[in-house]
XYZ file of C-alpha atoms in Angstrom:
411
model
C 33.970 181.224 200.734
C 33.895 184.787 199.317
C 35.128 186.309 201.831
C 38.325 187.078 200.264
C 37.511 190.043 198.679
C 39.706 189.542 194.991
C 39.948 191.390 192.268
C 39.928 188.670 190.136
C 37.660 185.016 191.117
C 38.668 182.749 189.253
C 36.849 179.461 190.373
C 39.088 175.803 189.817
C 36.905 173.143 189.308
C 37.140 170.280 191.893
C 39.424 172.007 194.547
C 37.647 173.571 196.181
C 37.006 177.051 197.361
C 39.466 178.234 194.995
C 42.077 180.548 195.935
C 40.663 181.264 199.284
C 41.571 182.146 202.695
C 44.344 182.398 203.192
C 47.057 180.932 206.410
C 45.404 177.813 205.608
C 46.500 174.146 206.979
C 45.122 171.286 206.494
C 43.117 169.323 208.877
C 45.667 167.404 210.699
C 44.136 168.241 214.429
C 45.272 171.992 215.827
C 48.314 172.521 215.521
C 49.734 176.150 215.358
C 49.383 178.257 211.570
C 48.336 181.083 210.635
C 45.418 178.642 210.132
C 45.280 175.524 212.239
C 42.283 173.406 212.245
C 40.977 171.668 215.081
C 38.569 168.897 215.770
C 37.712 169.883 219.436
C 33.808 170.979 219.909
C 33.112 174.081 220.951
C 31.982 174.013 224.295
C 28.142 174.577 224.672
C 26.363 177.419 226.740
C 25.134 176.777 230.069
C 21.413 175.909 230.538
C 20.406 178.382 232.467
C 16.309 177.865 232.004
C 15.518 180.630 229.884
C 16.324 181.252 225.679
C 18.423 183.504 224.786
C 16.243 186.299 223.467
C 18.540 185.918 219.463
C 17.900 182.428 218.984
C 13.767 182.982 220.215
C 13.708 185.329 217.652
C 15.689 183.793 214.745
C 13.414 180.435 215.985
C 10.274 181.606 215.881
C 11.214 183.412 211.678
C 12.100 179.895 210.642
C 8.874 178.906 211.662
C 7.094 181.703 210.469
C 8.355 181.816 206.660
C 7.992 177.227 206.689
C 4.453 178.215 207.754
C 3.453 180.703 205.691
C 6.443 181.288 202.954
C 4.411 180.526 200.028
C 6.964 178.569 197.362
C 8.437 176.203 200.851
C 11.719 176.430 202.744
C 15.003 174.805 201.899
C 16.350 174.259 204.861
C 19.372 173.230 204.029
C 19.470 175.764 201.859
C 18.476 177.877 205.483
C 20.401 175.960 208.107
C 24.040 177.174 206.005
C 23.084 181.168 205.268
C 21.979 181.474 209.574
C 25.138 179.978 209.925
C 27.465 181.904 207.099
C 24.930 185.257 208.548
C 26.221 184.770 212.618
C 30.271 184.492 211.412
C 29.209 187.239 208.873
C 28.251 189.048 212.394
C 31.727 189.618 214.159
C 32.339 191.392 210.974
C 35.287 190.174 210.753
C 36.245 189.599 207.036
C 38.887 187.003 207.317
C 36.613 184.026 209.069
C 33.795 182.303 207.794
C 31.457 179.455 207.168
C 32.016 176.494 205.315
C 29.282 174.256 205.192
C 29.299 169.950 204.810
C 28.802 169.827 201.259
C 32.017 172.253 201.056
C 34.352 170.648 204.299
C 35.897 167.457 201.817
C 36.673 170.338 198.762
C 37.807 172.790 200.863
C 40.924 170.219 203.034
C 41.516 169.192 199.283
C 42.609 172.499 198.276
C 44.722 173.051 201.183
C 46.720 169.705 200.867
C 47.233 171.375 196.608
C 45.625 168.021 195.980
C 42.484 166.969 193.968
C 40.250 164.318 192.373
C 38.635 167.378 189.558
C 39.429 167.620 185.863
C 42.184 170.061 185.783
C 40.650 173.712 184.541
C 39.735 176.927 185.672
C 37.400 178.862 184.584
C 35.682 182.778 185.027
C 32.715 183.715 185.371
C 31.803 186.348 182.596
C 31.054 189.842 183.061
C 26.849 188.936 182.356
C 26.545 186.352 182.618
C 23.018 187.164 181.862
C 23.274 187.029 178.506
C 26.219 184.286 179.043
C 25.916 181.017 177.102
C 28.613 179.123 179.538
C 31.975 179.758 181.858
C 34.927 180.425 179.964
C 37.534 177.909 180.738
C 41.074 180.535 180.738
C 43.199 177.217 182.553
C 43.630 173.781 181.020
C 46.465 172.139 184.210
C 49.301 170.296 181.666
C 48.966 166.611 181.827
C 45.649 167.425 183.599
C 43.188 165.128 182.516
C 40.204 167.959 180.759
C 44.423 168.770 178.900
C 43.970 165.201 177.297
C 40.547 164.874 176.449
C 40.977 167.946 173.860
C 39.467 171.542 176.438
C 41.571 174.435 175.638
C 41.974 177.636 177.284
C 39.375 179.204 175.511
C 36.942 177.103 175.289
C 33.413 177.881 177.073
C 31.332 175.042 179.253
C 28.157 175.108 178.800
C 26.504 172.294 180.396
C 27.268 169.457 182.655
C 25.604 166.182 181.367
C 23.082 167.974 179.986
C 22.621 171.091 181.950
C 23.228 174.678 181.581
C 26.264 175.844 183.838
C 24.473 178.979 183.750
C 21.270 178.008 185.524
C 23.128 175.523 187.881
C 25.495 178.774 188.433
C 29.293 178.027 189.866
C 28.943 176.553 192.959
C 26.973 173.864 191.808
C 28.750 173.158 188.184
C 32.153 172.510 190.386
C 29.772 170.065 192.451
C 28.445 168.236 189.605
C 31.980 168.427 187.824
C 33.442 166.688 191.164
C 33.178 163.067 191.498
C 34.894 159.787 192.254
C 38.591 159.184 190.619
C 38.086 156.892 187.270
C 35.025 158.110 187.201
C 33.574 160.433 183.900
C 31.790 163.628 183.741
C 30.527 164.600 180.367
C 30.618 168.704 179.323
C 28.673 170.588 176.573
C 32.565 172.896 175.208
C 31.690 175.596 173.115
C 34.820 176.569 170.754
C 34.167 179.142 167.417
C 31.253 179.118 167.853
C 30.625 175.289 167.560
C 29.511 173.646 170.854
C 31.189 169.407 171.018
C 30.238 167.074 173.482
C 33.502 165.611 175.854
C 34.173 163.238 178.427
C 36.615 163.945 180.373
C 37.500 161.367 183.392
C 37.612 162.905 187.013
C 41.298 161.653 187.959
C 43.546 162.931 191.711
C 45.964 165.954 190.745
C 48.360 167.385 192.034
C 48.792 171.501 192.579
C 51.999 173.015 190.977
C 53.666 174.970 193.567
C 56.260 175.942 192.522
C 57.737 176.959 189.478
C 61.458 178.240 188.027
C 63.805 179.109 185.867
C 67.028 180.670 185.809
C 66.460 183.810 183.953
C 70.010 185.681 181.784
C 72.088 187.326 184.064
C 72.290 184.626 186.668
C 68.866 185.410 188.089
C 67.106 182.789 189.680
C 63.284 183.265 189.089
C 60.802 181.090 191.145
C 56.944 181.354 191.269
C 55.598 180.041 194.778
C 52.038 179.876 194.047
C 50.466 179.563 197.696
C 51.981 178.754 201.375
C 50.258 175.195 201.298
C 52.100 172.388 202.148
C 54.336 170.854 200.407
C 55.203 174.586 199.865
C 58.461 174.474 201.696
C 59.126 171.601 200.221
C 59.274 173.021 196.694
C 60.815 176.710 197.335
C 63.531 175.169 198.224
C 64.603 172.255 195.838
C 63.762 175.057 193.124
C 66.436 177.090 195.297
C 69.207 174.731 194.964
C 68.925 173.517 191.419
C 69.214 177.252 190.511
C 72.197 177.662 193.005
C 73.355 174.789 191.172
C 72.542 176.300 187.389
C 74.561 178.957 188.219
C 72.615 181.738 189.732
C 73.371 184.626 191.499
C 70.148 186.178 192.284
C 66.442 185.536 193.719
C 63.216 186.644 192.508
C 60.485 185.016 194.712
C 57.198 185.841 192.298
C 54.310 186.430 195.190
C 52.386 187.991 192.832
C 48.031 186.292 193.687
C 49.537 184.888 195.733
C 47.060 183.259 198.869
C 48.718 182.650 201.124
C 49.268 179.119 203.283
C 50.483 177.013 206.405
C 52.858 178.842 208.947
C 55.241 176.268 209.338
C 55.858 175.907 205.018
C 56.435 180.040 205.745
C 58.013 179.324 208.830
C 61.122 176.608 207.084
C 61.866 178.618 203.982
C 62.363 182.466 205.800
C 64.444 180.236 208.611
C 66.299 179.136 205.676
C 66.480 183.079 204.159
C 67.439 185.155 206.678
C 70.067 185.091 210.185
C 69.056 184.557 213.192
C 66.528 186.921 214.650
C 62.499 187.393 214.934
C 60.239 185.886 212.063
C 57.495 187.688 213.376
C 54.865 187.728 216.363
C 51.575 186.084 216.793
C 48.562 187.819 220.163
C 45.692 184.972 220.214
C 42.981 186.289 221.401
C 43.927 185.806 225.533
C 46.416 188.058 225.258
C 48.944 185.161 225.182
C 52.728 186.276 222.908
C 54.746 184.028 221.058
C 57.525 184.993 218.572
C 59.356 182.525 216.039
C 62.984 182.977 215.607
C 65.788 182.070 213.013
C 68.597 180.174 213.350
C 72.219 182.277 211.996
C 72.195 179.668 209.274
C 71.000 181.870 206.131
C 71.418 182.111 202.306
C 73.524 185.166 201.423
C 72.249 186.228 198.086
C 70.749 189.261 196.605
C 66.864 188.889 196.781
C 63.751 190.801 195.130
C 60.132 189.532 195.944
C 57.021 190.139 193.553
C 53.728 191.705 195.418
C 50.398 192.681 194.360
C 46.968 193.300 195.707
C 45.870 189.956 196.076
C 49.116 189.014 197.840
C 47.055 187.973 200.882
C 49.009 186.931 204.516
C 52.339 183.975 203.824
C 53.259 186.075 201.491
C 53.335 189.462 202.789
C 54.893 188.461 205.954
C 57.303 186.598 204.044
C 57.907 190.343 201.257
C 57.701 192.273 205.059
C 60.682 189.867 206.271
C 62.757 190.098 203.520
C 62.144 193.965 203.396
C 62.321 194.965 207.119
C 66.243 192.541 207.105
C 67.027 194.565 204.430
C 67.622 191.054 202.848
C 65.537 191.747 199.470
C 63.798 194.405 197.527
C 59.950 194.549 197.073
C 58.521 195.299 193.868
C 54.934 195.494 192.426
C 51.751 197.234 194.139
C 50.254 197.740 197.460
C 49.227 194.697 200.005
C 46.393 192.910 200.575
C 46.975 193.941 204.227
C 46.174 190.826 206.304
C 46.990 190.161 209.963
C 45.121 188.408 211.083
C 44.965 184.085 211.485
C 42.306 182.040 211.494
C 41.620 178.444 213.559
C 39.047 176.113 212.169
C 36.338 174.025 213.947
C 34.471 170.730 212.317
C 30.339 171.601 213.761
C 27.950 168.724 214.419
C 26.656 168.181 210.430
C 30.333 168.199 209.166
C 30.409 171.694 208.216
C 32.827 173.859 210.106
C 33.951 177.511 210.911
C 37.630 179.473 210.224
C 37.256 182.213 213.031
C 39.776 185.209 213.423
C 41.782 184.015 216.846
C 44.852 186.193 217.196
C 47.086 188.192 215.613
C 50.860 188.641 213.979
C 53.061 191.016 213.610
C 56.120 191.451 211.847
C 60.181 190.860 212.486
C 60.499 194.947 213.719
C 56.413 193.769 215.601
C 54.430 195.849 212.756
C 50.984 194.882 211.986
C 49.691 194.317 208.628
C 46.014 194.593 208.898
C 44.297 196.652 206.893
C 47.622 198.042 205.733
C 50.583 195.126 204.070
C 53.298 195.843 202.752
C 54.264 198.663 200.422
C 57.764 198.121 197.405
C 60.411 199.398 197.841
C 59.648 199.984 193.739
C 56.391 200.748 193.366
C 55.516 199.293 189.529
C 51.640 199.565 188.563
C 49.750 197.744 186.257
C 46.281 198.383 184.169
C 43.616 196.283 184.814
C 44.077 194.281 181.370
C 47.828 193.747 182.207
C 47.191 192.908 185.996
C 44.043 189.969 184.747
C 46.748 188.770 182.384
C 49.156 188.632 185.144
C 46.699 186.892 186.854
C 45.598 183.903 183.426
C 50.073 184.008 183.112
C 48.946 185.658 180.135
C 52.256 187.749 180.399
C 55.906 187.335 178.541
C 58.789 187.975 181.132
C 60.161 190.182 178.876
C 56.617 192.559 179.104
C 55.704 191.713 182.318
C 57.487 195.425 184.221
C 57.095 194.677 187.303
C 59.665 192.009 186.178
C 61.079 192.911 184.944
C 61.729 196.254 187.477
C 62.446 193.419 189.951
C 65.830 192.518 187.579
C 66.834 196.012 187.378
C 67.170 196.476 190.594
C 69.296 193.262 190.909
C 72.003 194.455 188.026
C 72.497 197.146 190.061
C 73.063 195.776 193.231
C 75.552 193.300 191.066
C 79.310 194.757 191.816
């Protein structure tokens, strides 16, 4: 699942594949979306009595390795590696393979809820010399916080096994488990090791947060466009308006995208009548989604950066093209493909790009992204701190630029 070229790649333990793949939907059957899951199996190729050359070669190679390789072959690892390689051979960085071991966690992640302990860990720059993984975020009200774990702690072991030896993925798997069960962690704090038992629990991921800033500006941070995004975003807008908000800032920095249905609901609420965007599938079929005549008549701004993907980019592009909001920040990623997820017979799955999306004006964002109206660059250190929520709003140059733009629009 590391097909996404993020500048920052922390791992949210127990939530499956983290902040990944964009425009995703939960596995509730086939339904139109930036990312739709389908339970229908792909049709098997017709048996013409001849095995394709590539299959014969793979069979020959695997048989040779199985017979001759001195240390033996883990066939499950071989299975997953070959499957991942087959998808990678398309050359599409947005298509990817999901192992059976990761699929349930992947679905949890898309649902914005998971069973875990509620921490985010960061892979160290020099893993060979590191003692463990740094805990960068502790979910408020989660099991880890209740157990006394704090940001800055170093996780060194799970159930007595070194996390460095386990690796990031296996550490995630060991921390995951059934709700109500315990996992024993070894934590390093100020150089002193300590053992902490944490009881796993179901954690609802905060999709939207908001607050009323000075000068009647409402600030809304949207973390993704997966489950509950539209509900929580519209509720945030209404709450801020009730508190006297006269303009809005939507912070979509580091937003990895999500469901088409969630995005459409929010855009329809904000924008006047007209097209929202157009989709073209692999068969060349084209369809356009529209907004109705009702809209929100308030000055708006959108914050984006290089880790604003898919739905986040289309949100910014739509407001920009309707002249409904000012886009501030840096160039977005440039993802214009959407994927469908096909479960496979062994419990794994493959997500394949099956179509393209275009903005309301019919523009593709593929490899281009959205160019902000107001470009505000930040250095790498600040970028990292913004991701971790360690920059005060008064020191956030991109946010302050958006505020300045909105204040200039006031009569």
